[in-house]
N, CA, C and O of each residue as an XYZ file, in Angstrom:
484
protein
N      23.102    -22.773    -22.210
C      22.996    -22.439    -20.807
C      22.590    -21.026    -20.567
O      21.778    -20.725    -19.692
N      23.176    -20.144    -21.371
C      22.834    -18.690    -21.196
C      21.349    -18.424    -21.561
O      20.712    -17.573    -20.940
N      20.820    -19.116    -22.521
C      19.360    -18.967    -22.897
C      18.474    -19.389    -21.762
O      17.500    -18.740    -21.382
N      18.884    -20.520    -21.251
C      18.005    -21.073    -20.025
C      18.087    -20.097    -18.872
O      17.065    -19.871    -18.223
N      19.237    -19.497    -18.567
C      19.331    -18.519    -17.465
C      18.513    -17.339    -17.861
O      17.759    -16.824    -17.034
N      18.610    -16.896    -19.034
C      17.815    -15.661    -19.450
C      16.333    -15.943    -19.386
O      15.534    -15.128    -18.924
N      15.992    -17.134    -19.870
C      14.512    -17.383    -19.780
C      14.012    -17.515    -18.374
O      12.911    -17.071    -18.048
N      14.838    -18.140    -17.520
C      14.511    -18.216    -16.087
C      14.293    -16.901    -15.377
O      13.344    -16.681    -14.625
N      15.329    -15.977    -15.702
C      15.214    -14.552    -15.137
C      13.986    -13.894    -15.719
O      13.331    -13.206    -14.937
N      13.583    -13.994    -16.933
C      12.433    -13.389    -17.483
C      11.205    -13.877    -16.825
O      10.304    -13.105    -16.501
N      11.155    -15.323    -16.599
C      10.021    -15.787    -15.899
C       9.810    -15.291    -14.474
O       8.701    -14.973    -14.044
N      10.949    -15.242    -13.757
C      10.936    -14.696    -12.360
C      10.593    -13.273    -12.378
O       9.872    -12.849    -11.474
N      10.997    -12.517    -13.247
C      10.665    -11.046    -13.333
C       9.048    -10.897    -13.706
O       8.343    -10.052    -13.155
N       8.623    -11.694    -14.569
C       7.149    -11.708    -14.927
C       6.324    -12.106    -13.696
O       5.278    -11.509    -13.442
N       6.779    -13.102    -12.934
C       6.038    -13.573    -11.810
C       5.986    -12.470    -10.702
O       4.963    -12.239    -10.058
N       7.152    -11.816    -10.533
C       7.225    -10.851     -9.455
C       6.352     -9.599     -9.819
O       5.680     -8.999     -8.981
N       6.420     -9.269    -11.114
C       5.551     -8.115    -11.689
C       4.138     -8.464    -11.487
O       3.374     -7.598    -11.061
N       3.729     -9.609    -11.743
C       2.252     -9.987    -11.651
C       1.859     -9.980    -10.159
O       0.729     -9.642     -9.808
N       2.831    -10.365     -9.277
C       2.403    -10.311     -7.890
C       2.284     -8.959     -7.339
O       1.412     -8.684     -6.515
N       3.189     -8.058     -7.796
C       3.075     -6.655     -7.343
C       1.955     -5.898     -7.896
O       1.397     -5.021     -7.238
N       1.583     -6.231     -9.170
C       0.307     -5.538     -9.764
C      -0.921     -6.270     -9.738
O      -1.809     -5.990    -10.543
N      -1.071     -7.252     -8.825
C      -2.277     -8.076     -8.810
C      -3.473     -7.248     -8.339
O      -3.292     -6.354     -7.512
N      -4.618     -7.496     -8.804
C      -5.844     -6.697     -8.574
C      -6.255     -7.084     -7.112
O      -6.066     -8.220     -6.677
N      -6.824     -6.087     -6.383
C      -7.183     -6.431     -5.051
C      -8.643     -6.901     -5.035
O      -9.255     -6.805     -3.970
N      -9.212     -7.363     -6.037
C     -10.557     -7.864     -6.035
C     -10.630     -9.155     -5.286
O      -9.653     -9.904     -5.316
N     -11.719     -9.486     -4.607
C     -11.928    -10.645     -3.901
C     -10.964    -10.886     -2.708
O     -10.494    -11.998     -2.466
N     -10.700     -9.778     -1.981
C      -9.820     -9.843     -0.897
C     -10.697    -10.089      0.439
O     -11.877     -9.747      0.515
N     -10.053    -10.662      1.384
C     -10.615    -10.873      2.712
C     -10.403     -9.562      3.547
O      -9.465     -8.798      3.319
N     -11.313     -9.360      4.504
C     -11.168     -8.157      5.417
C      -9.853     -8.305      6.126
O      -9.505     -9.362      6.651
N      -9.076     -7.117      6.123
C      -7.743     -7.107      6.678
C      -6.656     -7.535      5.847
O      -5.505     -7.349      6.241
N      -6.889     -8.107      4.703
C      -5.837     -8.670      3.794
C      -4.927     -7.459      3.247
O      -5.422     -6.360      2.998
N      -3.720     -7.711      3.099
C      -2.795     -6.700      2.509
C      -2.281     -7.136      1.142
O      -2.161     -8.341      0.918
N      -1.985     -6.276      0.256
C      -1.394     -6.553     -1.012
C      -0.417     -5.503     -1.317
O      -0.610     -4.364     -0.891
N       0.646     -5.797     -2.040
C       1.617     -4.827     -2.424
C       1.450     -4.523     -4.005
O       1.413     -5.434     -4.831
N       1.361     -3.299     -4.308
C       1.059     -2.818     -5.688
C       1.996     -1.663     -6.046
O       2.567     -1.041     -5.151
N       2.163     -1.368     -7.328
C       3.042     -0.390     -7.796
C       2.288      0.944     -7.347
O       1.060      1.035     -7.371
N       3.130      1.960     -6.941
C       2.586      3.192     -6.400
C       1.769      4.032     -7.394
O       1.018      4.903     -6.957
N       1.880      3.818     -8.642
C       1.117      4.520     -9.738
C      -0.250      4.013     -9.864
O      -1.053      4.581    -10.604
N      -0.579      2.908     -9.139
C      -1.982      2.341     -9.298
C      -2.749      3.013     -8.200
O      -2.188      3.281     -7.137
N      -4.100      3.314     -8.429
C      -4.942      3.984     -7.578
C      -5.340      2.935     -6.322
O      -5.459      1.722     -6.491
N      -5.503      3.538     -5.183
C      -6.028      2.655     -4.031
C      -7.301      2.427     -4.219
O      -7.986      3.436     -4.386
N      -7.917      1.253     -4.249
C      -9.329      0.950     -4.559
C     -10.208      1.365     -3.313
O      -9.721      1.413     -2.184
N     -11.498      1.654     -3.575
C     -12.443      1.865     -2.630
C     -12.375      0.790     -1.606
O     -12.195     -0.372     -1.970
N     -12.507      1.096     -0.354
C     -12.454      0.175      0.788
C     -11.072     -0.325      1.301
O     -10.961     -1.168      2.192
N      -9.973      0.300      0.626
C      -8.676     -0.048      1.000
C      -7.978      1.246      1.430
O      -8.399      2.349      1.085
N      -6.897      1.071      2.196
C      -5.997      2.264      2.577
C      -4.611      1.829      2.350
O      -4.310      0.637      2.295
N      -3.700      2.864      2.208
C      -2.321      2.657      2.067
C      -1.727      2.498      3.516
O      -1.969      3.304      4.413
N      -0.905      1.352      3.670
C      -0.447      1.227      5.060
C       1.177      1.192      5.052
O       1.753      1.126      6.138
N       1.890      1.233      3.903
C       3.230      1.331      3.814
C       3.786      1.623      2.529
O       3.202      1.160      1.549
N       4.829      2.322      2.366
C       5.441      2.781      1.061
C       6.896      2.133      1.030
O       7.503      1.925      2.080
N       7.384      1.849     -0.116
C       8.736      1.414     -0.265
C       9.256      1.472     -1.761
O       8.671      2.173     -2.586
N      10.283      0.776     -2.064
C      10.856      0.759     -3.438
C      11.092     -0.672     -3.868
O      11.278     -1.587     -3.066
N      11.073     -0.806     -5.167
C      11.082     -2.206     -5.779
C      11.502     -2.010     -7.234
O      10.959     -1.148     -7.925
N      12.459     -2.800     -7.700
C      12.812     -2.900     -9.056
C      11.690     -3.333    -10.026
O      11.782     -3.135    -11.238
N      10.655     -3.915     -9.463
C       9.577     -4.448    -10.368
C       8.518     -3.411    -10.771
O       7.624     -3.689    -11.569
N       8.657     -2.121    -10.152
C       7.801     -1.050    -10.594
C       8.680      0.070    -11.114
O       9.842      0.192    -10.726
N       8.072      0.958    -12.071
C       8.954      1.988    -12.509
C       9.405      2.942    -11.512
O       8.680      3.129    -10.535
N      10.509      3.577    -11.623
C      11.006      4.589    -10.652
C      10.232      5.867    -10.819
O       9.932      6.288    -11.936
N       9.900      6.500     -9.668
C       9.133      7.750     -9.767
C       9.812      8.844     -8.966
O       9.169      9.870     -8.742
N      11.071      8.720     -8.506
C      11.738      9.669     -7.852
C      11.464      9.625     -6.315
O      11.745     10.570     -5.578
N      10.929      8.525     -5.908
C      10.602      8.366     -4.472
C      10.177      6.842     -4.364
O      10.598      5.943     -5.092
N       9.295      6.715     -3.358
C       8.738      5.351     -3.189
C       7.898      4.944     -4.506
O       7.133      5.729     -5.065
N       8.123      3.688     -4.913
C       7.343      3.305     -6.086
C       6.480      2.114     -5.842
O       5.819      1.673     -6.782
N       6.425      1.561     -4.685
C       5.400      0.600     -4.287
C       4.776      0.911     -3.013
O       5.370      1.557     -2.150
N       3.518      0.440     -2.863
C       2.843      0.580     -1.607
C       2.152     -0.721     -1.178
O       1.836     -1.596     -1.984
N       1.944     -0.790      0.104
C       1.214     -1.918      0.692
C      -0.257     -1.372      0.970
O      -0.408     -0.388      1.694
N      -1.213     -1.948      0.453
C      -2.570     -1.663      0.799
C      -3.318     -2.595      1.615
O      -3.001     -3.784      1.582
N      -4.336     -2.174      2.390
C      -5.043     -3.064      3.213
C      -6.509     -2.936      3.010
O      -7.020     -1.820      2.925
N      -7.205     -4.023      2.929
C      -8.665     -4.128      2.742
C      -9.342     -3.823      4.070
O      -9.068     -4.516      5.050
N     -10.208     -2.824      4.151
C     -10.894     -2.479      5.369
C     -12.351     -2.946      5.353
O     -12.946     -3.154      6.410
N     -12.881     -3.099      4.252
C     -14.255     -3.625      4.087
C     -14.511     -5.013      4.801
O     -13.853     -6.025      4.560
N     -15.494     -4.937      5.661
C     -15.808     -6.297      6.301
C     -15.210     -6.318      7.705
O     -15.511     -7.207      8.501
N     -14.298     -5.262      8.028
C     -13.837     -5.336      9.494
C     -14.866     -4.908     10.470
O     -15.747     -4.124     10.115
N     -14.809     -5.388     11.717
C     -15.922     -4.964     12.607
C     -15.843     -3.614     13.167
O     -14.757     -3.034     13.191
N     -16.919     -3.065     13.623
C     -16.981     -1.815     14.264
C     -16.085     -1.780     15.461
O     -16.090     -2.697     16.283
N     -15.281     -0.684     15.570
C     -14.324     -0.612     16.783
C     -12.976     -0.975     16.410
O     -12.073     -0.636     17.174
N     -12.668     -1.681     15.235
C     -11.440     -2.000     14.754
C     -10.506     -0.749     14.438
O     -10.928      0.171     13.736
N      -9.397     -0.744     14.905
C      -8.396      0.429     14.649
C      -7.334     -0.077     13.784
O      -6.806     -1.170     13.985
N      -6.968      0.808     12.692
C      -5.877      0.463     11.738
C      -5.040      1.725     11.602
O      -5.540      2.849     11.578
N      -3.743      1.476     11.513
C      -2.739      2.538     11.138
C      -2.656      2.549      9.671
O      -2.476      1.510      9.034
N      -2.791      3.762      9.095
C      -2.776      4.022      7.673
C      -2.036      5.228      7.306
O      -1.996      6.210      8.047
N      -1.429      5.165      6.130
C      -0.764      6.334      5.555
C      -1.769      7.430      5.125
O      -2.877      7.098      4.706
N      -1.426      8.648      5.216
C      -2.300      9.837      4.845
C      -2.324     10.060      3.455
O      -2.752     11.142      3.053
N      -1.878      9.090      2.548
C      -1.743      9.299      1.158
C      -3.046      9.032      0.393
O      -3.164      9.364     -0.787
N      -4.020      8.427      1.087
C      -5.434      8.175      0.487
C      -6.418      8.424      1.574
O      -6.191      8.088      2.737
N      -7.517      9.015      1.191
C      -8.581      9.204      2.263
C      -9.197      7.950      2.782
O      -9.383      6.988      2.038
N      -9.511      7.942      4.027
C     -10.063      6.694      4.663
C     -11.430      6.429      4.024
O     -12.088      7.360      3.557
N     -11.860      5.155      4.003
C     -13.146      4.789      3.444
C     -14.293      5.286      4.247
O     -14.066      5.702      5.383
N     -15.499      5.285      3.773
C     -16.701      5.627      4.560
C     -16.810      4.743      5.770
O     -16.567      3.538      5.724
N     -17.193      5.396      6.877
C     -17.363      4.599      8.005
C     -16.209      4.497      8.977
O     -16.295      3.919     10.060
N     -15.019      5.152      8.477
C     -13.761      5.176      9.199
C     -13.443      6.552      9.611
O     -13.458      7.462      8.782
N     -13.138      6.766     10.921
C     -12.846      8.154     11.443
C     -11.317      8.168     11.860
O     -10.717      7.204     12.336
N     -10.824      9.335     11.619
C      -9.404      9.654     11.950
C      -9.369      9.848     13.466
O      -9.980     10.808     13.937
N      -8.738      9.060     14.221
C      -8.515      9.177     15.749
C      -7.315      9.956     16.134
O      -7.305     10.744     17.080
N      -6.286      9.701     15.353
C      -4.975     10.339     15.683
C      -4.179     10.569     14.408
O      -4.331      9.820     13.444
N      -3.328     11.602     14.387
C      -2.461     11.985     13.188
C      -1.104     11.933     13.690
O      -0.873     12.463     14.777
N      -0.144     11.345     13.022
C       1.164     11.209     13.434
C       2.173     10.940     12.287
O       1.755     10.582     11.186
N       3.504     11.108     12.531
C       4.503     10.823     11.514
C       4.846      9.287     11.604
O       4.919      8.669     12.665
N       5.057      8.728     10.293
C       5.547      7.365     10.210
C       6.584      7.190      9.158
O       6.355      7.636      8.034
N       7.684      6.592      9.414
C       8.814      6.444      8.513
C       8.326      5.425      7.356
O       8.908      5.439      6.272
N       7.333      4.608      7.581
C       6.782      3.718      6.579
C       5.830      4.432      5.686
O       5.342      3.815      4.739
N       5.537      5.625      5.893
C       4.524      6.346      4.961
C       5.188      7.475      4.218
O       4.492      8.345      3.693
N       6.568      7.504      4.146
C       7.228      8.504      3.406
C       7.182      8.118      1.964
O       7.637      7.046      1.564
N       6.587      9.069      1.140
C       6.383      8.785     -0.260
C       7.476      9.424     -1.160
O       7.832      8.866     -2.197
N       7.962     10.520     -0.774
C       8.973     11.369     -1.501
C      10.383     11.258     -0.957
O      10.579     10.929      0.213
N      11.351     11.528     -1.789
C      12.714     11.379     -1.338
C      13.060     12.249     -0.172
O      13.764     11.792      0.729
N      12.600     13.496     -0.134
C      12.937     14.496      0.890
C      11.861     14.441      1.987
O      10.986     15.307      1.996
N      11.881     13.466      2.914
C      10.634     13.532      3.830
C      10.994     14.493      4.951
O      12.148     14.754      5.291
N       9.849     15.009      5.508
C       9.968     15.859      6.766
C       9.266     15.048      7.828
O       8.786     13.941      7.584
N       9.218     15.622      9.003
C       8.487     14.869     10.104
C       7.119     15.458     10.339
O       6.560     15.450     11.436
N       6.566     16.025      9.111
C       5.183     16.383      9.181
C       4.280     15.116      9.238
O       4.527     14.101      8.588
N       3.195     15.262     10.086
C       2.393     13.983     10.231
C       1.897     13.561      8.821
O       1.415     14.365      8.023
N       2.051     12.254      8.581
C       1.815     11.691      7.252
C       1.023     10.292      7.473
O       0.880      9.512      6.531
N       0.513     10.013      8.777
C      -0.297      8.848      8.977
C      -1.438      9.119      9.854
O      -1.587     10.206     10.411
N      -2.305      8.055      9.986
C      -3.607      8.249     10.822
C      -3.735      6.931     11.560
O      -3.347      5.866     11.081
N      -4.274      7.053     12.699
C      -4.858      5.870     13.451
C      -6.387      6.058     13.094
O      -7.027      7.020     13.518
N      -6.886      5.156     12.350
C      -8.321      5.075     12.007
C      -9.063      4.125     12.817
O      -8.496      3.134     13.277
N     -10.322      4.367     13.028
C     -11.232      3.566     13.770
C     -12.519      3.390     12.912
O     -13.029      4.337     12.314
N     -13.014      2.122     12.886
C     -14.317      1.913     12.226
C     -15.438      2.269     13.136
O     -15.554      1.818     14.276
N     -16.293      3.141     12.544
C     -17.419      3.758     13.465
C     -18.757      3.203     12.990
O     -19.727      3.131     13.745
N     -18.781      2.801     11.680
C     -20.069      2.272     11.362
C     -19.936      1.188     10.187
O     -20.937      0.611      9.763
């Protein structure tokens, strides 16, 4: 019984880790994915939220991030994004503000850490 439970937990952990570290290739415009924070935000994507999860290694702050695919969205679209990665080409910063969802480190301040982006081309 103990072996079965251990095997089940290992399978669950592997499934969760695969979901968190999944590659953002072949994503639809506007699609979001959750990845470990130590992975680079791919071109055409922005960080939209930060958090913590046992499925990624601890880094002294947030260790997961939600990323959003911006490629393929129509001109005029507005997206809220964390200021932790530069916006893709064709996107302009319309507003800068503070967001509790974009806190990366343990000791946050209320310094602006997010943007309202708009697709301009």
